[in-house]
PDB file of C-alpha atoms and ligand atoms in Angstrom:
ATOM      1  CA  MET A1162      19.312   6.009  -1.137  1.00 84.00           C
ATOM      2  CA  PHE A1163      16.536   7.010  -3.187  1.00 82.00           C
ATOM      3  CA  PHE A1164      18.804   6.355  -6.296  1.00 86.00           C
ATOM      4  CA  ILE A1165      20.813   3.181  -5.535  1.00 90.00           C
ATOM      5  CA  GLY A1166      19.352   1.576  -2.405  1.00 90.00           C
ATOM      6  CA  THR A1167      15.855   1.782  -3.802  1.00 91.00           C
ATOM      7  CA  PRO A1168      17.097   0.838  -7.237  1.00 91.00           C
ATOM      8  CA  ILE A1169      18.788  -2.542  -5.712  1.00 93.00           C
ATOM      9  CA  LEU A1170      16.753  -3.477  -3.702  1.00 93.00           C
ATOM     10  CA  THR A1171      13.384  -2.969  -5.972  1.00 92.00           C
ATOM     11  CA  TYR A1172      15.394  -5.689  -8.105  1.00 91.00           C
ATOM     12  CA  PHE A1173      15.378  -8.456  -6.219  1.00 90.00           C
ATOM     13  CA  PHE A1174      12.701  -8.539  -3.656  1.00 90.00           C
ATOM     14  CA  GLY A1175      10.693  -6.000  -5.832  1.00 90.00           C
ATOM     15  CA  LYS A1176       8.378  -2.669  -4.237  1.00 91.00           C
ATOM     16  CA  ARG A1177       7.512  -4.996  -1.143  1.00 90.00           C
ATOM     17  CA  TRP A1178      10.965  -4.630   0.752  1.00 92.00           C
ATOM     18  CA  TYR A1179       9.409  -0.404   1.486  1.00 93.00           C
ATOM     19  CA  CYS A1180       6.200  -0.672   1.235  1.00 92.00           C
ATOM     20  CA  SER A1181       5.018  -4.317   2.724  1.00 88.00           C
ATOM     21  CA  TRP A1182       8.044  -4.722   5.008  1.00 90.00           C
ATOM     22  CA  VAL A1183       9.296  -0.562   5.597  1.00 92.00           C
ATOM     23  CA  CYS A1184       6.460   2.014   5.474  1.00 92.00           C
ATOM     24  CA  GLY A1185       4.641   2.620   7.824  1.00 90.00           C
ATOM     25  CA  CYS A1186       1.581   3.753   6.092  1.00 90.00           C
ATOM     26  CA  GLY A1187       2.051   0.440   4.621  1.00 91.00           C
ATOM     27  CA  GLY A1188       2.357  -0.922   8.209  1.00 91.00           C
ATOM     28  CA  LEU A1189      -1.609   0.516   9.179  1.00 92.00           C
ATOM     29  CA  ALA A1190      -3.075  -0.671   5.616  1.00 92.00           C
ATOM     30  CA  GLU A1191      -2.394  -4.353   6.218  1.00 91.00           C
ATOM     31  CA  THR A1192      -3.311  -3.677  10.550  1.00 92.00           C
ATOM     32  CA  ALA A1193      -6.255  -1.186  11.042  1.00 92.00           C
ATOM     33  CA  GLY A1194      -6.757  -1.678   7.099  1.00 91.00           C
ATOM     34  CA  ASP A1195      -6.877  -4.819   6.248  1.00 92.00           C
ATOM     35  CA  PRO A1196     -10.681  -5.983   6.625  1.00 94.00           C
ATOM     36  CA  PHE A1197     -10.696  -2.976   3.830  1.00 94.00           C
ATOM     37  CA  ARG A1198      -9.215  -3.863   2.123  1.00 93.00           C
ATOM     38  CA  HIS A1199     -11.456  -5.639  -0.237  1.00 92.00           C
ATOM     39  CA  LEU A1200     -13.203  -1.512  -1.290  1.00 94.00           C
ATOM     40  CA  SER A1201     -10.591  -0.596  -3.406  1.00 93.00           C
ATOM     41  CA  ASP A1202     -12.250   0.151  -6.477  1.00 92.00           C
ATOM     42  CA  LYS A1203     -10.235  -2.775  -9.247  1.00 92.00           C
ATOM     43  CA  SER A1204     -12.054  -0.529 -12.030  1.00 92.00           C
ATOM     44  CA  LEU A1205     -10.358   0.200 -15.634  1.00 92.00           C
ATOM     45  CA  LYS A1206     -11.007   4.348 -14.744  1.00 93.00           C
ATOM     46  CA  SER A1207      -9.716   3.770 -10.952  1.00 93.00           C
ATOM     47  CA  TRP A1208      -6.200   2.650 -12.625  1.00 93.00           C
ATOM     48  CA  LYS A1209      -6.047   5.283 -15.088  1.00 94.00           C
ATOM     49  CA  ILE A1210      -6.609   7.679 -12.086  1.00 94.00           C
ATOM     50  CA  GLU A1211      -4.332   6.302  -9.900  1.00 93.00           C
ATOM     51  CA  ARG A1212      -1.185   7.114 -12.455  1.00 93.00           C
ATOM     52  CA  TRP A1213      -1.604   9.766 -13.196  1.00 95.00           C
ATOM     53  CA  MET A1214      -2.332  11.120 -10.196  1.00 92.00           C
ATOM     54  CA  ILE A1215       1.089   8.805  -7.990  1.00 92.00           C
ATOM     55  CA  HIS A1216       2.862  10.517 -10.988  1.00 93.00           C
ATOM     56  CA  SER A1217       1.226  13.674 -10.918  1.00 92.00           C
ATOM     57  CA  VAL A1218       2.768  13.984  -6.989  1.00 88.00           C
ATOM     58  CA  LEU A1219       6.167  12.221  -8.088  1.00 91.00           C
ATOM     59  CA  VAL A1220       6.926  14.743 -10.359  1.00 92.00           C
ATOM     60  CA  PHE A1221       5.739  18.090  -8.208  1.00 86.00           C
ATOM     61  CA  VAL A1222       8.036  16.249  -5.247  1.00 84.00           C
ATOM     62  CA  VAL A1223      11.317  16.365  -7.852  1.00 88.00           C
ATOM     63  CA  LEU A1224      10.082  19.830  -8.305  1.00 84.00           C
ATOM     64  CA  MET A1225      10.042  20.970  -4.758  1.00 81.00           C
ATOM     65  CA  THR A1226      13.216  18.446  -3.691  1.00 82.00           C
ATOM     66  CA  ALA A1227      15.628  20.417  -6.891  1.00 83.00           C
ATOM     67  CA  LEU A1228      14.048  23.999  -5.829  1.00 80.00           C
ATOM     68  CA  LEU A1229      15.522  23.158  -2.199  1.00 79.00           C
ATOM     69  CA  TRP A1230      18.610  22.293  -3.338  1.00 82.00           C
ATOM     70  CA  ALA A1231      19.044  25.032  -5.582  1.00 81.00           C
ATOM     71  CA  ASN A1232      18.382  27.483  -2.348  1.00 78.00           C
ATOM     72  CA  VAL A1233      21.369  25.619  -0.399  1.00 79.00           C
ATOM     73  CA  ALA A1234      24.125  25.033  -3.786  1.00 81.00           C
ATOM     74  CA  THR A1235      23.035  29.772  -4.379  1.00 78.00           C
ATOM     75  CA  GLY A1236      22.091  30.594  -0.818  1.00 73.00           C
ATOM     76  CA  ARG A1237      19.308  32.779  -3.170  1.00 68.00           C
ATOM     77  CA  ALA A1238      16.861  34.509  -1.521  1.00 62.00           C
ATOM     78  CA  ILE A1239      14.805  34.752  -4.722  1.00 60.00           C
ATOM     79  CA  LEU A1240      14.844  30.797  -4.742  1.00 63.00           C
ATOM     80  CA  GLN A1241      13.565  30.949  -1.732  1.00 65.00           C
ATOM     81  CA  GLY A1242      10.626  32.696  -1.980  1.00 68.00           C
ATOM     82  CA  ILE A1243      10.038  30.265  -5.057  1.00 68.00           C
ATOM     83  CA  SER A1244      10.461  27.370  -2.642  1.00 68.00           C
ATOM     84  CA  GLU A1245       8.536  28.250   0.450  1.00 74.00           C
ATOM     85  CA  PRO A1246       4.421  28.367  -1.184  1.00 78.00           C
ATOM     86  CA  PHE A1247       5.790  25.139  -3.119  1.00 74.00           C
ATOM     87  CA  TYR A1248       6.754  22.836   0.250  1.00 74.00           C
ATOM     88  CA  LYS A1249       3.348  24.520   3.457  1.00 83.00           C
ATOM     89  CA  THR A1250       1.256  23.511  -0.376  1.00 82.00           C
ATOM     90  CA  TYR A1251       2.972  20.245  -0.162  1.00 78.00           C
ATOM     91  CA  ALA A1252       1.925  19.760   3.441  1.00 84.00           C
ATOM     92  CA  PHE A1253      -0.644  21.085   3.356  1.00 88.00           C
ATOM     93  CA  LEU A1254      -2.695  18.979   0.999  1.00 85.00           C
ATOM     94  CA  ILE A1255      -0.773  16.149   0.574  1.00 81.00           C
ATOM     95  CA  GLY A1256       1.663  15.497   3.823  1.00 81.00           C
ATOM     96  CA  SER A1257      -1.644  16.351   5.799  1.00 86.00           C
ATOM     97  CA  VAL A1258      -5.306  15.954   3.688  1.00 88.00           C
ATOM     98  CA  PHE A1259      -4.541  13.433   1.194  1.00 85.00           C
ATOM     99  CA  SER A1260      -2.050  11.008   2.870  1.00 83.00           C
ATOM    100  CA  GLY A1261      -4.220  11.744   6.902  1.00 85.00           C
ATOM    101  CA  VAL A1262      -7.412  12.531   6.569  1.00 89.00           C
ATOM    102  CA  VAL A1263      -7.815  10.816   3.133  1.00 87.00           C
ATOM    103  CA  GLY A1264      -5.097   7.743   3.274  1.00 87.00           C
ATOM    104  CA  VAL A1265      -6.691   6.711   6.292  1.00 89.00           C
ATOM    105  CA  GLY A1266     -10.547   8.064   8.213  1.00 90.00           C
ATOM    106  CA  PHE A1267     -11.439   6.764   4.135  1.00 91.00           C
ATOM    107  CA  TYR A1268      -9.970   3.164   4.353  1.00 92.00           C
ATOM    108  CA  PRO A1269     -14.115   2.038   4.611  1.00 93.00           C
ATOM    109  CA  ILE A1270     -15.080   3.031   1.724  1.00 92.00           C
ATOM    110  CA  MET A1271     -11.607   3.598  -0.942  1.00 91.00           C
ATOM    111  CA  GLY A1272     -10.561   0.577   1.093  1.00 92.00           C
ATOM    112  CA  SER A1273      -6.885   0.022   1.914  1.00 91.00           C
ATOM    113  CA  ARG A1274      -4.194   1.579   0.479  1.00 92.00           C
ATOM    114  CA  VAL A1275      -5.431   5.031  -0.727  1.00 92.00           C
ATOM    115  CA  TRP A1276      -2.679   7.087  -0.092  1.00 91.00           C
ATOM    116  CA  CYS A1277       0.108   4.332  -1.794  1.00 92.00           C
ATOM    117  CA  ARG A1278      -2.522   3.415  -4.235  1.00 93.00           C
ATOM    118  CA  PHE A1279      -3.199   7.293  -5.535  1.00 92.00           C
ATOM    119  CA  GLY A1280      -0.452  10.018  -3.411  1.00 88.00           C
ATOM    120  CA  CYS A1281       2.639   8.464  -2.238  1.00 91.00           C
ATOM    121  CA  PRO A1282       5.947   9.171  -4.676  1.00 90.00           C
ATOM    122  CA  MET A1283       8.130   6.950  -3.185  1.00 92.00           C
ATOM    123  CA  ALA A1284       5.521   4.390  -3.993  1.00 93.00           C
ATOM    124  CA  ALA A1285       5.237   5.602  -7.979  1.00 93.00           C
ATOM    125  CA  TRP A1286       9.065   5.950  -7.855  1.00 93.00           C
ATOM    126  CA  LEU A1287       9.537   1.999  -6.236  1.00 94.00           C
ATOM    127  CA  GLY A1288       7.068   1.287  -8.934  1.00 93.00           C
ATOM    128  CA  ILE A1289       8.664   2.255 -11.582  1.00 92.00           C
ATOM    129  CA  TRP A1290      11.646   0.040 -10.615  1.00 92.00           C
ATOM    130  CA  GLN A1291       9.196  -2.618 -10.855  1.00 91.00           C
ATOM    131  CA  LYS A1292       7.685  -2.441 -13.878  1.00 90.00           C
ATOM    132  CA  LYS A1293      11.200  -2.403 -15.340  1.00 89.00           C
ATOM    133  CA  LYS A1294      13.914  -3.406 -13.896  1.00 88.00           C
ATOM    134  CA  SER A1295      13.414  -6.363 -11.251  1.00 88.00           C
ATOM    135  CA  LYS A1296      12.781 -10.021 -10.954  1.00 88.00           C
ATOM    136  CA  PHE A1297       9.981 -10.178  -8.937  1.00 88.00           C
ATOM    137  CA  ARG A1298       6.751 -11.146 -10.491  1.00 87.00           C
ATOM    138  CA  ILE A1299       3.831 -12.650  -9.623  1.00 91.00           C
ATOM    139  CA  THR A1300       3.338 -16.108 -11.807  1.00 91.00           C
ATOM    140  CA  THR A1301      -0.013 -17.647 -13.283  1.00 90.00           C
ATOM    141  CA  ASN A1302      -0.621 -21.400 -14.415  1.00 84.00           C
ATOM    142  CA  GLY A1303      -3.758 -19.597 -15.707  1.00 73.00           C
ATOM    143  CA  SER A1304      -5.320 -23.289 -17.134  1.00 80.00           C
ATOM    144  CA  GLN A1305      -5.948 -23.793 -13.534  1.00 88.00           C
ATOM    145  CA  CYS A1306      -8.167 -21.374 -12.923  1.00 91.00           C
ATOM    146  CA  ILE A1307     -11.721 -21.232 -11.992  1.00 92.00           C
ATOM    147  CA  SER A1308     -12.531 -17.614 -13.205  1.00 91.00           C
ATOM    148  CA  CYS A1309     -13.614 -17.380  -9.062  1.00 94.00           C
ATOM    149  CA  GLY A1310     -12.497 -13.385  -8.477  1.00 93.00           C
ATOM    150  CA  ASN A1311     -11.330 -14.140  -4.937  1.00 94.00           C
ATOM    151  CA  CYS A1312      -7.814 -12.686  -5.806  1.00 94.00           C
ATOM    152  CA  SER A1313      -9.132  -9.596  -7.428  1.00 94.00           C
ATOM    153  CA  THR A1314     -11.704  -9.487  -4.480  1.00 94.00           C
ATOM    154  CA  PHE A1315      -9.180  -9.137  -1.624  1.00 94.00           C
ATOM    155  CA  CYS A1316      -6.012  -7.366  -3.810  1.00 95.00           C
ATOM    156  CA  GLU A1317      -5.154  -3.761  -2.136  1.00 93.00           C
ATOM    157  CA  MET A1318      -3.967  -2.298  -4.899  1.00 94.00           C
ATOM    158  CA  GLY A1319      -6.971  -2.353  -6.751  1.00 93.00           C
ATOM    159  CA  ILE A1320      -5.808  -4.416  -9.428  1.00 94.00           C
ATOM    160  CA  ASP A1321      -7.417  -7.366 -11.469  1.00 94.00           C
ATOM    161  CA  VAL A1322      -5.517 -10.076 -10.751  1.00 94.00           C
ATOM    162  CA  ARG A1323      -8.067 -12.816 -12.008  1.00 94.00           C
ATOM    163  CA  ALA A1324      -8.431 -11.404 -15.568  1.00 93.00           C
ATOM    164  CA  TYR A1325      -4.496 -11.878 -15.755  1.00 92.00           C
ATOM    165  CA  ALA A1326      -4.737 -14.909 -14.217  1.00 92.00           C
ATOM    166  CA  GLN A1327      -7.003 -16.354 -17.200  1.00 91.00           C
ATOM    167  CA  LYS A1328      -4.572 -15.367 -20.368  1.00 89.00           C
ATOM    168  CA  GLY A1329      -2.426 -16.891 -17.854  1.00 88.00           C
ATOM    169  CA  GLN A1330       0.468 -14.247 -17.851  1.00 89.00           C
ATOM    170  CA  ASP A1331       2.606 -12.812 -15.391  1.00 89.00           C
ATOM    171  CA  ILE A1332       1.644 -10.235 -13.560  1.00 88.00           C
ATOM    172  CA  VAL A1333       3.833  -7.144 -13.792  1.00 87.00           C
ATOM    173  CA  ARG A1334       1.650  -4.183 -12.042  1.00 89.00           C
ATOM    174  CA  ALA A1335       3.774  -0.726 -10.683  1.00 91.00           C
ATOM    175  CA  SER A1336       1.367  -0.903  -7.759  1.00 92.00           C
ATOM    176  CA  CYS A1337       1.694  -4.647  -6.430  1.00 93.00           C
ATOM    177  CA  VAL A1338       3.273  -4.509  -2.876  1.00 92.00           C
ATOM    178  CA  GLY A1339       3.380  -8.556  -2.237  1.00 89.00           C
ATOM    179  CA  CYS A1340       1.354  -8.453  -0.226  1.00 89.00           C
ATOM    180  CA  GLY A1341       0.555 -11.912  -0.794  1.00 90.00           C
ATOM    181  CA  VAL A1342      -3.357 -12.300  -0.434  1.00 92.00           C
ATOM    182  CA  CYS A1343      -3.972 -13.061  -3.846  1.00 94.00           C
ATOM    183  CA  SER A1344      -1.549 -16.163  -4.137  1.00 93.00           C
ATOM    184  CA  ALA A1345      -3.076 -16.705  -0.081  1.00 93.00           C
ATOM    185  CA  VAL A1346      -7.187 -17.120  -1.509  1.00 94.00           C
ATOM    186  CA  CYS A1347      -6.704 -18.308  -4.749  1.00 94.00           C
ATOM    187  CA  PRO A1348      -8.252 -21.718  -3.993  1.00 93.00           C
ATOM    188  CA  ARG A1349      -6.307 -23.906  -7.313  1.00 91.00           C
ATOM    189  CA  GLY A1350      -2.893 -22.515  -6.731  1.00 90.00           C
ATOM    190  CA  VAL A1351      -2.921 -20.381  -9.876  1.00 92.00           C
ATOM    191  CA  LEU A1352      -1.198 -17.726  -8.394  1.00 93.00           C
ATOM    192  CA  ARG A1353       2.643 -17.363  -7.338  1.00 90.00           C
ATOM    193  CA  LEU A1354       5.005 -15.065  -5.036  1.00 86.00           C
ATOM    194  CA  GLU A1355       8.382 -15.879  -7.395  1.00 77.00           C
ATOM    195  CA  GLY A1356      11.103 -16.473  -4.613  1.00 56.00           C
ATOM    196  CA  ALA A1357      11.874 -18.567  -1.715  1.00 38.00           C
ATOM    197  CA  VAL A1358      11.328 -15.210   0.275  1.00 50.00           C
ATOM    198  CA  ALA A1359       8.860 -14.843  -1.625  1.00 45.00           C
ATOM    199  CA  ASP A1360       6.816 -17.907  -0.836  1.00 47.00           C
ATOM    200  CA  ILE A1361       7.665 -18.109   3.038  1.00 45.00           C
ATOM    201  CA  ASP A1362       5.669 -14.766   3.525  1.00 49.00           C
ATOM    202  CA  THR A1363       2.182 -16.387   1.170  1.00 47.00           C
ATOM    203  CA  ARG A1364       2.411 -19.015   3.365  1.00 45.00           C
ATOM    204  CA  ALA A1365       2.171 -16.341   6.894  1.00 46.00           C
ATOM    205  CA  LYS A1366       0.087 -14.593   5.313  1.00 48.00           C
ATOM    206  CA  VAL A1367      -2.187 -17.752   5.087  1.00 43.00           C
ATOM    207  CA  SER A1368      -2.129 -18.081   8.458  1.00 43.00           C
ATOM    208  CA  ASN A1369      -3.376 -14.730   8.942  1.00 46.00           C
ATOM    209  CA  PHE A1370      -6.063 -14.392   7.160  1.00 44.00           C
TER     210      PHE A1370
HETATM  211  S1  SF4 B2820       0.195  -9.397  -4.277  1.00 75.92           S
HETATM  212 FE1  SF4 B2820      -1.787  -9.508  -5.075  1.00 75.92          FE
HETATM  213  S2  SF4 B2820      -3.027  -8.649  -3.801  1.00 75.92           S
HETATM  214 FE2  SF4 B2820      -0.693  -8.046  -3.065  1.00 75.92          FE
HETATM  215  S3  SF4 B2820      -1.374  -6.882  -3.960  1.00 75.92           S
HETATM  216 FE3  SF4 B2820      -0.347  -8.018  -5.307  1.00 75.92          FE
HETATM  217  S4  SF4 B2820      -1.368  -8.387  -6.994  1.00 75.92           S
HETATM  218 FE4  SF4 B2820      -2.727  -7.466  -5.625  1.00 75.92          FE
HETATM  219  S1  SF4 B2821      -8.053 -17.014  -7.411  1.00 75.92           S
HETATM  220 FE1  SF4 B2821      -7.022 -18.372  -8.300  1.00 75.92          FE
HETATM  221  S2  SF4 B2821      -8.888 -19.709  -8.913  1.00 75.92           S
HETATM  222 FE2  SF4 B2821      -9.807 -17.854  -8.670  1.00 75.92          FE
HETATM  223  S3  SF4 B2821     -10.526 -15.930 -10.618  1.00 75.92           S
HETATM  224 FE3  SF4 B2821      -8.274 -15.628  -9.192  1.00 75.92          FE
HETATM  225  S4  SF4 B2821      -6.905 -17.037  -9.826  1.00 75.92           S
HETATM  226 FE4  SF4 B2821      -8.445 -17.556 -10.785  1.00 75.92          FE
END
């Protein structure tokens, strides 16, 4: 799934197939976290921190998984000794404190997708495929934009959508979970999620928003 299924599904649907349709953390963010989505920090500094953190977690996870595979392959106790502190540290710092306490408890402070933006290794992996090899994108008709900022305000992933719209640039960002809300709240119809499936989902969002 990780090496074949994920790239194929992400090619057709972007990371939304997982982050918006499958993941339990995403489901919680879209329900309990939805009233706080506008609190996501849109600054450049936040974007830089996000990229460093999420890719660091991905490297950590890959390293830990490699150690576990090495243990299984060799059956060597010495590797067991190295990997155990790794996954205990991961379980406490990332699995418990970050994804649980900060990821959910900080909704009213940092918005609804703190974990997805800064800590989820799956989001990092999906994001790489989305950015480099995916048909999914949000297209813009920049000439219609009145710079109201609704799209940026309600982007739960902290993307400054308006900046792209003003330049008429397609939004191809690794972090976009394809929730469709930027498109739904735009009063000028500037933003469009590519593909029929995306459009149906966007209309559903409009009726719920
Ligand atoms: S679809 Fe729009 S609102 Fe949703 S994460 Fe992507 S850019 Fe943000
Ligand atoms: S919501 Fe639409 S009109 Fe308003 S800034 Fe965004 S793209 Fe422009």
